[in-house]
Amino acid sequence: MKKGDLLVEAHGLGRSFGSKRILDGVSLALRAGEVTGFVGANGAGKTTAISLMLGLLRGEGQTRFLGRPLHAFGAPGTVVGAVLGGVAGHPRHRLRAHLRMVAAGSAVPDRRVDELLEIVGLTGAAQLRLPELSLGMAQRAGIAQALLGDPPVLILDEPANGLDPHALRWLREFLRAQAGLGRAVLVSSHLLGEMQQLADRVVVLTRGRVVAQAPMAEIVERVAGRRAVNLECPELPVLARVVAEQGGQLTPTGEHTGLVTGLDRVRIGTLAVDAGLPLYWLHEERPSLEDFYLAIAEEEFTIS
């Protein structure tokens, strides 16, 4: 697989529960060497979409892995690995024994289990029973289980839920490393700040519909366009006219304070100096991915 190769295509995914439309015409693509962030509020439809992709739910649309439906593969675990909430198994099973049992079902040798335990940093926890695993350990164990068949596609549904900062950092670095190995990684999350540090591409879901789908760099650029600059100037009306002449807009927030949109702080400072206007305070606010999400959740536009 070369970076950028199309590994997964989902088209027109849809699902209704009674008269309620849960998912409506969701389409997305996953490419080798990329982490795709699947973001949206809880209840937006992320888990339903992933379940449809994996064939765990019946519904509308189709998903092709490596150009074929998942059921066409004799060993789907060698095509896609999925983590849908840590690792599940008999409460008396120890971690290594559990993974060996799962591996045997896919004709994966025991040595692969020990290799993955080391990769995810759980060698020392191999003899713990499954209920004894912490939340972070359980997520790592789930990832190890998903990777048993060495699949080119890795799908994780809300893997960051409940993790502490150290576990979040490990997860982010691990998933980036997996993409570096050529895997296509899909990560669903409502933690938008985390996606800003992790994903190459973002698919935003709102009320069961994709409302934005773009490379992270494009999202960041769009976010930058929404930045605002707070300032304090004793001659606010004069500065407002200068700013307007350059395509910006100054909205007063107090007698001598205002908020400027459309221009960055460097441009505003330069304009004030050229016009001989004193500035007592100048601070630029850069909106986050969360701000972007909240904005488009209301506007519901699509980035092609």
Tab-separated table of N, CA and C in Angstrom, residues 46-141:
chain	number	residue	atom	x	y	z
A	46	LYS	N	-22.226	8.688	15.007
A	46	LYS	CA	-20.906	8.137	14.678
A	46	LYS	C	-20.864	6.622	14.853
A	47	THR	N	-21.331	6.144	16.008
A	47	THR	CA	-21.288	4.706	16.278
A	47	THR	C	-22.184	3.950	15.308
A	48	THR	N	-23.322	4.503	14.976
A	48	THR	CA	-24.218	3.862	14.014
A	48	THR	C	-23.547	3.745	12.651
A	49	ALA	N	-22.869	4.812	12.228
A	49	ALA	CA	-22.178	4.783	10.934
A	49	ALA	C	-21.086	3.723	10.925
A	50	ILE	N	-20.306	3.658	11.992
A	50	ILE	CA	-19.228	2.670	12.071
A	50	ILE	C	-19.805	1.258	12.074
A	51	SER	N	-20.899	1.048	12.799
A	51	SER	CA	-21.528	-0.274	12.844
A	51	SER	C	-22.033	-0.693	11.467
A	52	LEU	N	-22.570	0.253	10.712
A	52	LEU	CA	-23.005	-0.048	9.341
A	52	LEU	C	-21.809	-0.388	8.463
A	53	MET	N	-20.730	0.354	8.602
A	53	MET	CA	-19.534	0.087	7.807
A	53	MET	C	-19.012	-1.331	8.046
A	54	LEU	N	-19.073	-1.756	9.308
A	54	LEU	CA	-18.530	-3.064	9.675
A	54	LEU	C	-19.541	-4.200	9.509
A	55	GLY	N	-20.747	-3.866	9.084
A	55	GLY	CA	-21.761	-4.902	8.900
A	55	GLY	C	-22.386	-5.383	10.186
A	56	LEU	N	-22.257	-4.609	11.258
A	56	LEU	CA	-22.831	-4.994	12.540
A	56	LEU	C	-24.282	-4.557	12.666
A	57	LEU	N	-24.714	-3.676	11.786
A	57	LEU	CA	-26.101	-3.243	11.709
A	57	LEU	C	-26.563	-3.315	10.258
A	58	ARG	N	-27.836	-3.538	10.070
A	58	ARG	CA	-28.404	-3.457	8.724
A	58	ARG	C	-28.923	-2.053	8.485
A	59	GLY	N	-28.769	-1.611	7.259
A	59	GLY	CA	-29.232	-0.282	6.913
A	59	GLY	C	-28.981	-0.001	5.448
A	60	GLU	N	-29.000	1.255	5.108
A	60	GLU	CA	-28.823	1.661	3.717
A	60	GLU	C	-27.347	1.894	3.403
A	61	GLY	N	-27.033	1.853	2.125
A	61	GLY	CA	-25.688	2.166	1.678
A	61	GLY	C	-24.789	0.950	1.638
A	62	GLN	N	-23.540	1.193	1.254
A	62	GLN	CA	-22.573	0.107	1.166
A	62	GLN	C	-21.176	0.621	1.508
A	63	THR	N	-20.347	-0.292	1.986
A	63	THR	CA	-18.955	0.028	2.304
A	63	THR	C	-18.065	-1.018	1.663
A	64	ARG	N	-17.032	-0.547	0.994
A	64	ARG	CA	-16.080	-1.460	0.358
A	64	ARG	C	-14.707	-1.284	0.985
A	65	PHE	N	-14.124	-2.405	1.363
A	65	PHE	CA	-12.767	-2.446	1.897
A	65	PHE	C	-11.857	-3.053	0.834
A	66	LEU	N	-10.856	-2.307	0.439
A	66	LEU	CA	-9.954	-2.758	-0.632
A	66	LEU	C	-10.744	-3.131	-1.884
A	67	GLY	N	-11.828	-2.406	-2.114
A	67	GLY	CA	-12.624	-2.607	-3.317
A	67	GLY	C	-13.685	-3.674	-3.227
A	68	ARG	N	-13.843	-4.327	-2.064
A	68	ARG	CA	-14.809	-5.414	-1.933
A	68	ARG	C	-15.615	-5.257	-0.646
A	69	PRO	N	-16.839	-5.829	-0.616
A	69	PRO	CA	-17.586	-5.838	0.644
A	69	PRO	C	-16.833	-6.662	1.684
A	70	LEU	N	-16.966	-6.300	2.943
A	70	LEU	CA	-16.214	-6.981	3.988
A	70	LEU	C	-16.561	-8.469	4.055
A	71	HIS	N	-17.824	-8.819	3.797
A	71	HIS	CA	-18.226	-10.226	3.887
A	71	HIS	C	-17.610	-11.088	2.780
A	72	ALA	N	-17.001	-10.443	1.786
A	72	ALA	CA	-16.375	-11.207	0.702
A	72	ALA	C	-15.012	-11.762	1.102
A	73	PHE	N	-14.495	-11.318	2.258
A	73	PHE	CA	-13.189	-11.785	2.712
A	73	PHE	C	-13.361	-12.968	3.667
A	74	GLY	N	-12.567	-14.000	3.457
A	74	GLY	CA	-12.637	-15.157	4.331
A	74	GLY	C	-12.148	-14.869	5.735
A	75	ALA	N	-11.207	-13.932	5.856
A	75	ALA	CA	-10.661	-13.547	7.157
A	75	ALA	C	-10.725	-12.031	7.281
A	76	PRO	N	-11.892	-11.482	7.641
A	76	PRO	CA	-12.037	-10.018	7.699
A	76	PRO	C	-11.102	-9.351	8.682
A	77	GLY	N	-10.640	-10.085	9.699
A	77	GLY	CA	-9.714	-9.514	10.666
A	77	GLY	C	-8.364	-9.170	10.078
A	78	THR	N	-8.067	-9.696	8.883
A	78	THR	CA	-6.824	-9.337	8.203
A	78	THR	C	-7.025	-8.122	7.301
A	79	VAL	N	-8.258	-7.622	7.250
A	79	VAL	CA	-8.583	-6.457	6.424
A	79	VAL	C	-8.839	-5.233	7.287
A	80	VAL	N	-9.610	-5.410	8.354
A	80	VAL	CA	-9.948	-4.294	9.232
A	80	VAL	C	-9.936	-4.768	10.675
A	81	GLY	N	-9.351	-3.940	11.532
A	81	GLY	CA	-9.402	-4.160	12.969
A	81	GLY	C	-10.230	-3.065	13.596
A	82	ALA	N	-11.119	-3.413	14.517
A	82	ALA	CA	-12.017	-2.425	15.106
A	82	ALA	C	-11.947	-2.469	16.621
A	83	VAL	N	-11.990	-1.301	17.227
A	83	VAL	CA	-12.035	-1.171	18.680
A	83	VAL	C	-13.320	-0.425	19.016
A	84	LEU	N	-14.275	-1.138	19.602
A	84	LEU	CA	-15.575	-0.550	19.897
A	84	LEU	C	-15.822	-0.533	21.408
A	85	GLY	N	-14.809	-0.093	22.156
A	85	GLY	CA	-14.982	0.017	23.597
A	85	GLY	C	-14.088	-0.907	24.388
A	86	GLY	N	-12.802	-0.837	24.179
A	86	GLY	CA	-11.875	-1.651	24.962
A	86	GLY	C	-11.887	-3.100	24.515
A	87	VAL	N	-11.777	-4.019	25.476
A	87	VAL	CA	-11.728	-5.443	25.169
A	87	VAL	C	-12.780	-6.149	26.013
A	88	ALA	N	-13.506	-7.067	25.380
A	88	ALA	CA	-14.563	-7.796	26.081
A	88	ALA	C	-14.252	-9.290	26.056
A	89	GLY	N	-14.496	-9.955	27.164
A	89	GLY	CA	-14.256	-11.388	27.253
A	89	GLY	C	-14.716	-11.909	28.591
A	90	HIS	N	-14.498	-13.191	28.829
A	90	HIS	CA	-14.904	-13.792	30.095
A	90	HIS	C	-14.131	-13.143	31.244
A	91	PRO	N	-14.795	-12.761	32.312
A	91	PRO	CA	-14.119	-12.037	33.400
A	91	PRO	C	-13.008	-12.834	34.085
A	92	ARG	N	-12.987	-14.147	33.918
A	92	ARG	CA	-11.928	-14.932	34.561
A	92	ARG	C	-10.709	-15.103	33.649
A	93	HIS	N	-10.848	-14.690	32.390
A	93	HIS	CA	-9.732	-14.839	31.458
A	93	HIS	C	-8.641	-13.817	31.744
A	94	ARG	N	-7.403	-14.280	31.662
A	94	ARG	CA	-6.265	-13.375	31.747
A	94	ARG	C	-6.000	-12.811	30.356
A	95	LEU	N	-5.390	-11.633	30.330
A	95	LEU	CA	-5.257	-10.914	29.079
A	95	LEU	C	-4.557	-11.729	28.003
A	96	ARG	N	-3.390	-12.309	28.311
A	96	ARG	CA	-2.662	-13.059	27.290
A	96	ARG	C	-3.496	-14.245	26.788
A	97	ALA	N	-4.137	-14.955	27.719
A	97	ALA	CA	-4.946	-16.105	27.324
A	97	ALA	C	-6.117	-15.678	26.440
A	98	HIS	N	-6.722	-14.551	26.777
A	98	HIS	CA	-7.842	-14.045	25.968
A	98	HIS	C	-7.386	-13.731	24.547
A	99	LEU	N	-6.273	-13.007	24.427
A	99	LEU	CA	-5.790	-12.644	23.106
A	99	LEU	C	-5.368	-13.877	22.305
A	100	ARG	N	-4.792	-14.877	22.977
A	100	ARG	CA	-4.423	-16.103	22.279
A	100	ARG	C	-5.650	-16.846	21.773
A	101	MET	N	-6.730	-16.805	22.539
A	101	MET	CA	-7.971	-17.446	22.108
A	101	MET	C	-8.523	-16.751	20.855
A	102	VAL	N	-8.533	-15.422	20.872
A	102	VAL	CA	-9.012	-14.673	19.707
A	102	VAL	C	-8.101	-14.923	18.509
A	103	ALA	N	-6.798	-14.947	18.755
A	103	ALA	CA	-5.835	-15.179	17.679
A	103	ALA	C	-6.050	-16.546	17.045
A	104	ALA	N	-6.308	-17.564	17.871
A	104	ALA	CA	-6.510	-18.917	17.349
A	104	ALA	C	-7.704	-18.966	16.404
A	105	GLY	N	-8.728	-18.175	16.688
A	105	GLY	CA	-9.907	-18.146	15.826
A	105	GLY	C	-9.627	-17.567	14.460
A	106	SER	N	-8.520	-16.834	14.345
A	106	SER	CA	-8.146	-16.238	13.059
A	106	SER	C	-6.859	-16.849	12.509
A	107	ALA	N	-6.457	-17.998	13.086
A	107	ALA	CA	-5.238	-18.699	12.648
A	107	ALA	C	-3.999	-17.820	12.773
A	108	VAL	N	-3.984	-16.976	13.811
A	108	VAL	CA	-2.839	-16.113	14.088
A	108	VAL	C	-1.978	-16.794	15.151
A	109	PRO	N	-0.669	-16.919	14.947
A	109	PRO	CA	0.190	-17.613	15.919
A	109	PRO	C	0.309	-16.864	17.244
A	110	ASP	N	0.590	-17.621	18.319
A	110	ASP	CA	0.717	-17.038	19.655
A	110	ASP	C	1.783	-15.960	19.725
A	111	ARG	N	2.838	-16.100	18.926
A	111	ARG	CA	3.922	-15.109	19.002
A	111	ARG	C	3.433	-13.714	18.628
A	112	ARG	N	2.378	-13.639	17.817
A	112	ARG	CA	1.824	-12.341	17.446
A	112	ARG	C	1.211	-11.669	18.671
A	113	VAL	N	0.624	-12.441	19.569
A	113	VAL	CA	0.039	-11.897	20.792
A	113	VAL	C	1.112	-11.234	21.644
A	114	ASP	N	2.213	-11.959	21.874
A	114	ASP	CA	3.284	-11.395	22.701
A	114	ASP	C	3.919	-10.174	22.035
A	115	GLU	N	4.003	-10.223	20.714
A	115	GLU	CA	4.551	-9.077	19.974
A	115	GLU	C	3.682	-7.848	20.183
A	116	LEU	N	2.357	-8.029	20.114
A	116	LEU	CA	1.449	-6.896	20.256
A	116	LEU	C	1.367	-6.409	21.696
A	117	LEU	N	1.448	-7.318	22.651
A	117	LEU	CA	1.461	-6.880	24.046
A	117	LEU	C	2.640	-5.953	24.306
A	118	GLU	N	3.764	-6.257	23.689
A	118	GLU	CA	4.923	-5.390	23.844
A	118	GLU	C	4.713	-4.069	23.120
A	119	ILE	N	4.142	-4.122	21.923
A	119	ILE	CA	3.924	-2.914	21.129
A	119	ILE	C	3.012	-1.929	21.866
A	120	VAL	N	1.947	-2.443	22.508
A	120	VAL	CA	1.007	-1.550	23.196
A	120	VAL	C	1.377	-1.327	24.657
A	121	GLY	N	2.518	-1.866	25.079
A	121	GLY	CA	3.000	-1.622	26.433
A	121	GLY	C	2.263	-2.363	27.526
A	122	LEU	N	1.778	-3.577	27.222
A	122	LEU	CA	1.019	-4.344	28.216
A	122	LEU	C	1.669	-5.670	28.578
A	123	THR	N	2.945	-5.826	28.278
A	123	THR	CA	3.624	-7.075	28.628
A	123	THR	C	3.518	-7.349	30.128
A	124	GLY	N	3.673	-6.313	30.927
A	124	GLY	CA	3.597	-6.482	32.373
A	124	GLY	C	2.206	-6.753	32.894
A	125	ALA	N	1.195	-6.541	32.049
A	125	ALA	CA	-0.193	-6.772	32.468
A	125	ALA	C	-0.774	-8.042	31.859
A	126	ALA	N	0.062	-8.838	31.208
A	126	ALA	CA	-0.421	-10.004	30.458
A	126	ALA	C	-1.164	-11.003	31.320
A	127	GLN	N	-0.817	-11.083	32.614
A	127	GLN	CA	-1.454	-12.067	33.489
A	127	GLN	C	-2.615	-11.488	34.300
A	128	LEU	N	-2.969	-10.245	34.059
A	128	LEU	CA	-4.132	-9.668	34.736
A	128	LEU	C	-5.418	-10.219	34.124
A	129	ARG	N	-6.409	-10.427	34.979
A	129	ARG	CA	-7.720	-10.807	34.453
A	129	ARG	C	-8.363	-9.563	33.818
A	130	LEU	N	-9.228	-9.777	32.853
A	130	LEU	CA	-9.784	-8.651	32.090
A	130	LEU	C	-10.436	-7.580	32.975
A	131	PRO	N	-11.200	-7.941	34.014
A	131	PRO	CA	-11.795	-6.879	34.845
A	131	PRO	C	-10.766	-6.101	35.654
A	132	GLU	N	-9.541	-6.626	35.770
A	132	GLU	CA	-8.504	-5.939	36.532
A	132	GLU	C	-7.796	-4.853	35.728
A	133	LEU	N	-8.057	-4.806	34.427
A	133	LEU	CA	-7.416	-3.805	33.579
A	133	LEU	C	-8.022	-2.428	33.837
A	134	SER	N	-7.172	-1.421	33.922
A	134	SER	CA	-7.679	-0.056	34.006
A	134	SER	C	-8.306	0.317	32.669
A	135	LEU	N	-9.002	1.460	32.643
A	135	LEU	CA	-9.640	1.896	31.396
A	135	LEU	C	-8.610	2.072	30.287
A	136	GLY	N	-7.479	2.702	30.632
A	136	GLY	CA	-6.432	2.889	29.633
A	136	GLY	C	-5.855	1.573	29.158
A	137	MET	N	-5.639	0.628	30.088
A	137	MET	CA	-5.142	-0.698	29.711
A	137	MET	C	-6.134	-1.417	28.805
A	138	ALA	N	-7.428	-1.294	29.127
A	138	ALA	CA	-8.454	-1.965	28.327
A	138	ALA	C	-8.469	-1.430	26.899
A	139	GLN	N	-8.261	-0.119	26.750
A	139	GLN	CA	-8.207	0.455	25.403
A	139	GLN	C	-7.005	-0.087	24.643
A	140	ARG	N	-5.865	-0.191	25.320
A	140	ARG	CA	-4.674	-0.737	24.671
A	140	ARG	C	-4.887	-2.201	24.305
A	141	ALA	N	-5.526	-2.947	25.207
A	141	ALA	CA	-5.806	-4.353	24.924
A	141	ALA	C	-6.732	-4.493	23.727
